[in-house]
Amino acid sequence: MLKPTTHNPYSMNKDCRSVWENCLKTIRSALPEHTFNTWFAPIIPLSLYNNTLTIQVPSPFYYEYIEENYLEILRKAIDKELGPEGKLEYSVVVDKGNAHNLPKTMTVPNTKIDLDIKPAESKVNADLQKRKMQILKEYESFFREIQFNENYTFDNFVEGDCNRLARAAGLAVAKKPGVTAFNPLMLYGGVGLGKTHLVQAIANHIRFNSPEKIVVYVSSEKFVNQFFEEIKNDRVQKLKNFYLQIDVLIIDDVQFFAGKEKMQEMFFHIFNHLHQHGKQIIMTSDRPPKELQGLEDRLLSRFKWGLTADLQQPDFETRVAIILKKLQNEGIEISYDVVEYLANNIDSNIRELEGVIVSLLARSNLERREIDLQLARETIKHLIQRVDERRPETTGEIDIEHIQKVVCHYFDVKEDEIKGKSRTQHIVKARQIAMYLCKEYTELSLKAIGYHFGGRDHSTVIHAIQTISDLMEVDSSIRQDVNALMKLIAKNE
Ligand code: ADP
Ligand code: MG
């Protein structure tokens, strides 16, 4: 279908150049200057052969974008220069090359399959739907494990300079899985920058718009574990067959494949099969493909077939937009000062930004305070302090045992007393304050905290946190205790 070729861009013949120049005149007259400069100026005419003009575009994204948006004007220009029999082909640069290697390109014809004209569409869909039901039935146990987060949508994904290409490519794939040049689509970027959100948004879009398609989302870690599990159960062939029948395969965090040769082989086989059958493959990684050490070359070269796009740290404007979006989702309005303050002070990643917003809302809720600059300052100060304290090379990590120890010493109770069943008032008080502080200082879930307090359940922990927050409002001695304990804990001795 798409044949990789190498073109030498400098061996173009004169004819093709003048034909393309004339085409450009037509195109230029129909488009705004900046559009023309962005999308058409970088194109290089390569050859004119058998009435087919081949032009080189800088990336698969260009090709997609031009086809999507400027098909008509291109057709008009080609008609004018070469007549209705004239054809256009793109040579799409997929690898820029270097001083020693020519750029790698693939050649694709102009005008892709038009998905919108589907004969007897309802009949086709009914057949596909039936096929899906059969596969669902046969592989029910595998399907049960696939998890989609419906909150991850394109609507909820704030666009900015840091993610524009990745988002546009993701949307193109979501609209036409398996048909665009972005196959596979490889997204990479540091932690918390939106990789999982974006690929899940693609999954949700396809699931919603093409319910007959079989979409699978799996982390590479889970993929690996699943295969090991089925090897044990002697059902590995069944698992493999399952993967061979799906329409869209999304593998999150492929860096876990590094060094796992057996898995790579399995994946390689599935990948090839799906790709050959026009099925969509989407992958994410926390680093660019070339840094995926220990990932076999043949696997790596496959990643280059499609499009690789990165997600970068969000800039200030994007951070503001994200904060506003998250608050809007919660139905909360806060003053712009506060938004700006948050955006200025948290610039690491979006997950961190979300974490601060959640803490801020929780604080405002628990302490029944309005969200203002003061509360934002306190929240951030607290979190930044926590981050610093978590760094082992500074004050050492604050863990639950440390908190328990400090609290027990302070209230003069024994450690097994706060973990035990005693309802004695001062022990209950120490226990509840310790739980409150664990929530403040650690990332542990309520369930995990309960576990460390003699296996209590999470509702007991919620009750403790609520009680202490309420008491802190009305009881200055509790407030003093908590403040004193925070200082002691922060010392981390
Ligand atoms: P990654 O997989 O890259 O580590 P995630 O996709 O898990 O990151 O994103 C972390 C959090 O940040 C998620 O809750 C996600 O919804 C949110 N997030 C990331 N990017 C955006 C964005 N552009 N707009 C809105 N929320 C985002
Ligand atoms: Mg992720």
Tab-separated table of C-alpha atoms in Angstrom, residues 132 136 140 142-154 156 174 195-219 222 226 242-243 246-252 280 282:
chain	number	residue	atom	x	y	z
A	132	LYS	CA	-18.070	-7.744	17.100
A	136	LEU	CA	-16.981	-10.265	22.339
A	140	GLU	CA	-15.286	-12.132	27.005
A	142	PHE	CA	-10.141	-10.490	27.919
A	143	PHE	CA	-12.640	-7.752	27.205
A	144	ARG	CA	-13.611	-7.503	30.824
A	145	GLU	CA	-10.130	-6.249	31.644
A	146	ILE	CA	-10.150	-3.307	29.275
A	147	GLN	CA	-10.701	-0.056	31.051
A	148	PHE	CA	-11.779	3.199	29.534
A	149	ASN	CA	-12.033	6.440	31.424
A	150	GLU	CA	-14.968	8.298	29.916
A	151	ASN	CA	-13.802	11.586	31.397
A	152	TYR	CA	-10.879	11.603	29.035
A	153	THR	CA	-12.304	13.302	25.976
A	154	PHE	CA	-11.075	15.745	23.355
A	156	ASN	CA	-11.711	18.052	28.140
A	174	ALA	CA	-10.003	9.226	15.998
A	195	LYS	CA	-0.487	10.970	26.962
A	196	THR	CA	-2.995	8.676	28.595
A	197	HIS	CA	-5.704	11.325	28.419
A	198	LEU	CA	-5.152	11.813	24.707
A	199	VAL	CA	-5.088	8.147	23.703
A	200	GLN	CA	-8.134	7.445	25.843
A	201	ALA	CA	-9.871	10.374	24.150
A	202	ILE	CA	-9.146	8.726	20.796
A	203	ALA	CA	-10.542	5.448	22.131
A	204	ASN	CA	-13.690	7.100	23.459
A	205	HIS	CA	-14.260	9.003	20.246
A	206	ILE	CA	-14.048	5.842	18.167
A	207	ARG	CA	-16.144	3.805	20.584
A	208	PHE	CA	-18.829	6.422	20.502
A	209	ASN	CA	-18.878	7.063	16.760
A	210	SER	CA	-18.141	3.579	15.464
A	211	PRO	CA	-19.581	1.205	18.032
A	212	GLU	CA	-18.950	-1.723	15.715
A	213	LYS	CA	-15.200	-1.247	16.029
A	214	ILE	CA	-13.255	-3.221	18.575
A	215	VAL	CA	-11.053	-0.846	20.518
A	216	VAL	CA	-8.514	-2.103	22.997
A	217	TYR	CA	-6.605	0.055	25.443
A	218	VAL	CA	-3.876	-1.607	27.441
A	219	SER	CA	-0.719	-0.517	29.188
A	222	LYS	CA	-0.594	-5.126	31.548
A	226	GLN	CA	-1.552	-10.829	30.537
A	242	PHE	CA	-7.929	-12.000	20.377
A	243	TYR	CA	-5.412	-9.267	19.650
A	246	ILE	CA	-9.282	-5.983	16.984
A	247	ASP	CA	-9.647	-2.746	15.016
A	248	VAL	CA	-7.789	-0.287	17.187
A	249	LEU	CA	-4.925	-1.219	19.459
A	250	ILE	CA	-3.707	1.320	21.979
A	251	ILE	CA	-0.625	0.454	23.985
A	252	ASP	CA	0.242	2.903	26.722
A	280	GLN	CA	-5.027	1.457	13.737
A	282	ILE	CA	-1.478	3.901	18.781
